[in-house]
């Protein structure tokens, strides 16, 4: 099995991120490297190597907008946890199935983490959309995701919700339970505007979230 590493970023001490970084890495068979935040986000790429598969962040390291500038800068999946998030959450992954095309990348990444941790419990969360076109897109993404897992021999659960995707996302983020959630990272955060999914995250999140960046050049491991 290919050896990958995660990079955990801290401000003053490695202890700020150690418990979550070590737990996640142990379950997936990753190595761990600790790095102190540089002075500016443009320097973050200096810490990223070819075998860096995930970066780990403590949500409360700095103010929200500044913090996400550093998250965007690494151009890697970012595992973000906050106060009250349990390090035991990484045994159970919740995968909300959206309607955009990029949702398929979430499915591939989710399957990658399940391959690294065969004991990972995965649950697909399917929204109910009133708009027929959006509902059809959700159905297509559900079919694709189920096929990915079935073809790889993964065991997973599926639950259908009586909520549209945005409300479903809000509901699972605000629940204080031992699980982590996979989300897409919006294209960018503007100085005058924060995208909806990040506003929901900032207001409600009580669980660790792995943000998948929108980067067409990002290599998705398949083993």
mmCIF file with all atom_site columns, C-alpha atoms in Angstrom, residues 81-162:
data_model
loop_
_atom_site.group_PDB
_atom_site.id
_atom_site.type_symbol
_atom_site.label_atom_id
_atom_site.label_alt_id
_atom_site.label_comp_id
_atom_site.label_asym_id
_atom_site.label_entity_id
_atom_site.label_seq_id
_atom_site.pdbx_PDB_ins_code
_atom_site.Cartn_x
_atom_site.Cartn_y
_atom_site.Cartn_z
_atom_site.occupancy
_atom_site.B_iso_or_equiv
_atom_site.pdbx_formal_charge
_atom_site.auth_seq_id
_atom_site.auth_comp_id
_atom_site.auth_asym_id
_atom_site.auth_atom_id
_atom_site.pdbx_PDB_model_num
ATOM 1  C CA . UNK A 1 81  ? -11.894 20.404 13.384  1.00 0.00 ? 81  UNK A CA 1
ATOM 2  C CA . UNK A 1 82  ? -13.047 22.763 16.091  1.00 0.00 ? 82  UNK A CA 1
ATOM 3  C CA . UNK A 1 83  ? -13.620 22.939 19.816  1.00 0.00 ? 83  UNK A CA 1
ATOM 4  C CA . UNK A 1 84  ? -15.694 20.021 21.021  1.00 0.00 ? 84  UNK A CA 1
ATOM 5  C CA . UNK A 1 85  ? -14.963 17.792 18.016  1.00 0.00 ? 85  UNK A CA 1
ATOM 6  C CA . UNK A 1 86  ? -14.056 14.311 19.184  1.00 0.00 ? 86  UNK A CA 1
ATOM 7  C CA . UNK A 1 87  ? -10.891 12.575 17.908  1.00 0.00 ? 87  UNK A CA 1
ATOM 8  C CA . UNK A 1 88  ? -12.993 9.404  17.903  1.00 0.00 ? 88  UNK A CA 1
ATOM 9  C CA . UNK A 1 89  ? -15.146 10.830 15.103  1.00 0.00 ? 89  UNK A CA 1
ATOM 10 C CA . UNK A 1 90  ? -12.986 9.326  12.356  1.00 0.00 ? 90  UNK A CA 1
ATOM 11 C CA . UNK A 1 91  ? -14.529 5.879  12.573  1.00 0.00 ? 91  UNK A CA 1
ATOM 12 C CA . UNK A 1 92  ? -17.700 7.091  10.847  1.00 0.00 ? 92  UNK A CA 1
ATOM 13 C CA . UNK A 1 93  ? -17.964 9.118  7.628   1.00 0.00 ? 93  UNK A CA 1
ATOM 14 C CA . UNK A 1 94  ? -21.097 10.914 6.485   1.00 0.00 ? 94  UNK A CA 1
ATOM 15 C CA . UNK A 1 95  ? -21.281 11.670 2.773   1.00 0.00 ? 95  UNK A CA 1
ATOM 16 C CA . UNK A 1 96  ? -24.096 14.080 1.816   1.00 0.00 ? 96  UNK A CA 1
ATOM 17 C CA . UNK A 1 97  ? -24.931 13.560 -1.868  1.00 0.00 ? 97  UNK A CA 1
ATOM 18 C CA . UNK A 1 98  ? -25.378 16.855 -3.676  1.00 0.00 ? 98  UNK A CA 1
ATOM 19 C CA . UNK A 1 99  ? -26.545 17.755 -7.155  1.00 0.00 ? 99  UNK A CA 1
ATOM 20 C CA . UNK A 1 100 ? -23.438 19.326 -8.699  1.00 0.00 ? 100 UNK A CA 1
ATOM 21 C CA . UNK A 1 101 ? -21.043 17.451 -10.971 1.00 0.00 ? 101 UNK A CA 1
ATOM 22 C CA . UNK A 1 102 ? -18.165 17.771 -8.510  1.00 0.00 ? 102 UNK A CA 1
ATOM 23 C CA . UNK A 1 103 ? -20.046 15.513 -6.105  1.00 0.00 ? 103 UNK A CA 1
ATOM 24 C CA . UNK A 1 104 ? -18.526 12.580 -7.994  1.00 0.00 ? 104 UNK A CA 1
ATOM 25 C CA . UNK A 1 105 ? -15.076 13.618 -6.770  1.00 0.00 ? 105 UNK A CA 1
ATOM 26 C CA . UNK A 1 106 ? -16.363 13.450 -3.189  1.00 0.00 ? 106 UNK A CA 1
ATOM 27 C CA . UNK A 1 107 ? -17.401 9.866  -3.848  1.00 0.00 ? 107 UNK A CA 1
ATOM 28 C CA . UNK A 1 108 ? -13.965 8.928  -5.192  1.00 0.00 ? 108 UNK A CA 1
ATOM 29 C CA . UNK A 1 109 ? -12.220 10.506 -2.207  1.00 0.00 ? 109 UNK A CA 1
ATOM 30 C CA . UNK A 1 110 ? -14.608 8.831  0.226   1.00 0.00 ? 110 UNK A CA 1
ATOM 31 C CA . UNK A 1 111 ? -13.803 5.483  -1.369  1.00 0.00 ? 111 UNK A CA 1
ATOM 32 C CA . UNK A 1 112 ? -10.084 6.222  -1.105  1.00 0.00 ? 112 UNK A CA 1
ATOM 33 C CA . UNK A 1 113 ? -10.374 6.771  2.652   1.00 0.00 ? 113 UNK A CA 1
ATOM 34 C CA . UNK A 1 114 ? -12.472 3.638  3.018   1.00 0.00 ? 114 UNK A CA 1
ATOM 35 C CA . UNK A 1 115 ? -9.795  1.652  1.202   1.00 0.00 ? 115 UNK A CA 1
ATOM 36 C CA . UNK A 1 116 ? -7.211  3.020  3.629   1.00 0.00 ? 116 UNK A CA 1
ATOM 37 C CA . UNK A 1 117 ? -9.448  2.171  6.590   1.00 0.00 ? 117 UNK A CA 1
ATOM 38 C CA . UNK A 1 118 ? -11.498 -0.953 5.888   1.00 0.00 ? 118 UNK A CA 1
ATOM 39 C CA . UNK A 1 119 ? -13.348 -0.535 9.201   1.00 0.00 ? 119 UNK A CA 1
ATOM 40 C CA . UNK A 1 120 ? -14.626 2.930  8.300   1.00 0.00 ? 120 UNK A CA 1
ATOM 41 C CA . UNK A 1 121 ? -18.420 3.164  8.484   1.00 0.00 ? 121 UNK A CA 1
ATOM 42 C CA . UNK A 1 122 ? -19.733 5.143  5.503   1.00 0.00 ? 122 UNK A CA 1
ATOM 43 C CA . UNK A 1 123 ? -23.243 6.558  5.267   1.00 0.00 ? 123 UNK A CA 1
ATOM 44 C CA . UNK A 1 124 ? -24.654 8.176  2.132   1.00 0.00 ? 124 UNK A CA 1
ATOM 45 C CA . UNK A 1 125 ? -27.142 10.936 2.944   1.00 0.00 ? 125 UNK A CA 1
ATOM 46 C CA . UNK A 1 126 ? -29.630 11.506 0.136   1.00 0.00 ? 126 UNK A CA 1
ATOM 47 C CA . UNK A 1 127 ? -31.655 14.750 0.046   1.00 0.00 ? 127 UNK A CA 1
ATOM 48 C CA . UNK A 1 128 ? -35.163 15.167 -1.333  1.00 0.00 ? 128 UNK A CA 1
ATOM 49 C CA . UNK A 1 129 ? -35.379 17.897 -3.973  1.00 0.00 ? 129 UNK A CA 1
ATOM 50 C CA . UNK A 1 130 ? -38.656 19.326 -5.262  1.00 0.00 ? 130 UNK A CA 1
ATOM 51 C CA . UNK A 1 131 ? -37.214 20.557 -8.549  1.00 0.00 ? 131 UNK A CA 1
ATOM 52 C CA . UNK A 1 132 ? -37.263 17.650 -11.021 1.00 0.00 ? 132 UNK A CA 1
ATOM 53 C CA . UNK A 1 133 ? -34.027 18.639 -12.747 1.00 0.00 ? 133 UNK A CA 1
ATOM 54 C CA . UNK A 1 134 ? -32.129 18.934 -9.466  1.00 0.00 ? 134 UNK A CA 1
ATOM 55 C CA . UNK A 1 135 ? -33.663 15.671 -8.212  1.00 0.00 ? 135 UNK A CA 1
ATOM 56 C CA . UNK A 1 136 ? -32.475 13.919 -11.372 1.00 0.00 ? 136 UNK A CA 1
ATOM 57 C CA . UNK A 1 137 ? -28.928 15.205 -10.811 1.00 0.00 ? 137 UNK A CA 1
ATOM 58 C CA . UNK A 1 138 ? -29.011 13.920 -7.245  1.00 0.00 ? 138 UNK A CA 1
ATOM 59 C CA . UNK A 1 139 ? -30.213 10.509 -8.480  1.00 0.00 ? 139 UNK A CA 1
ATOM 60 C CA . UNK A 1 140 ? -27.340 10.369 -10.975 1.00 0.00 ? 140 UNK A CA 1
ATOM 61 C CA . UNK A 1 141 ? -24.821 11.180 -8.261  1.00 0.00 ? 141 UNK A CA 1
ATOM 62 C CA . UNK A 1 142 ? -26.329 8.586  -5.931  1.00 0.00 ? 142 UNK A CA 1
ATOM 63 C CA . UNK A 1 143 ? -26.059 5.954  -8.678  1.00 0.00 ? 143 UNK A CA 1
ATOM 64 C CA . UNK A 1 144 ? -22.425 6.906  -9.367  1.00 0.00 ? 144 UNK A CA 1
ATOM 65 C CA . UNK A 1 145 ? -21.512 6.854  -5.664  1.00 0.00 ? 145 UNK A CA 1
ATOM 66 C CA . UNK A 1 146 ? -23.175 3.508  -5.023  1.00 0.00 ? 146 UNK A CA 1
ATOM 67 C CA . UNK A 1 147 ? -21.417 2.017  -8.043  1.00 0.00 ? 147 UNK A CA 1
ATOM 68 C CA . UNK A 1 148 ? -18.033 3.276  -6.835  1.00 0.00 ? 148 UNK A CA 1
ATOM 69 C CA . UNK A 1 149 ? -18.507 1.613  -3.461  1.00 0.00 ? 149 UNK A CA 1
ATOM 70 C CA . UNK A 1 150 ? -20.092 -1.572 -4.810  1.00 0.00 ? 150 UNK A CA 1
ATOM 71 C CA . UNK A 1 151 ? -17.339 -2.100 -7.389  1.00 0.00 ? 151 UNK A CA 1
ATOM 72 C CA . UNK A 1 152 ? -14.697 -1.767 -4.672  1.00 0.00 ? 152 UNK A CA 1
ATOM 73 C CA . UNK A 1 153 ? -16.501 -4.189 -2.371  1.00 0.00 ? 153 UNK A CA 1
ATOM 74 C CA . UNK A 1 154 ? -17.295 -1.550 0.246   1.00 0.00 ? 154 UNK A CA 1
ATOM 75 C CA . UNK A 1 155 ? -20.070 -1.942 2.771   1.00 0.00 ? 155 UNK A CA 1
ATOM 76 C CA . UNK A 1 156 ? -22.048 1.261  3.229   1.00 0.00 ? 156 UNK A CA 1
ATOM 77 C CA . UNK A 1 157 ? -25.374 2.550  4.490   1.00 0.00 ? 157 UNK A CA 1
ATOM 78 C CA . UNK A 1 158 ? -27.800 4.876  2.763   1.00 0.00 ? 158 UNK A CA 1
ATOM 79 C CA . UNK A 1 159 ? -30.386 7.111  4.407   1.00 0.00 ? 159 UNK A CA 1
ATOM 80 C CA . UNK A 1 160 ? -32.964 9.234  2.607   1.00 0.00 ? 160 UNK A CA 1
ATOM 81 C CA . UNK A 1 161 ? -33.857 12.595 4.108   1.00 0.00 ? 161 UNK A CA 1
ATOM 82 C CA . UNK A 1 162 ? -36.999 14.657 3.652   1.00 0.00 ? 162 UNK A CA 1
#
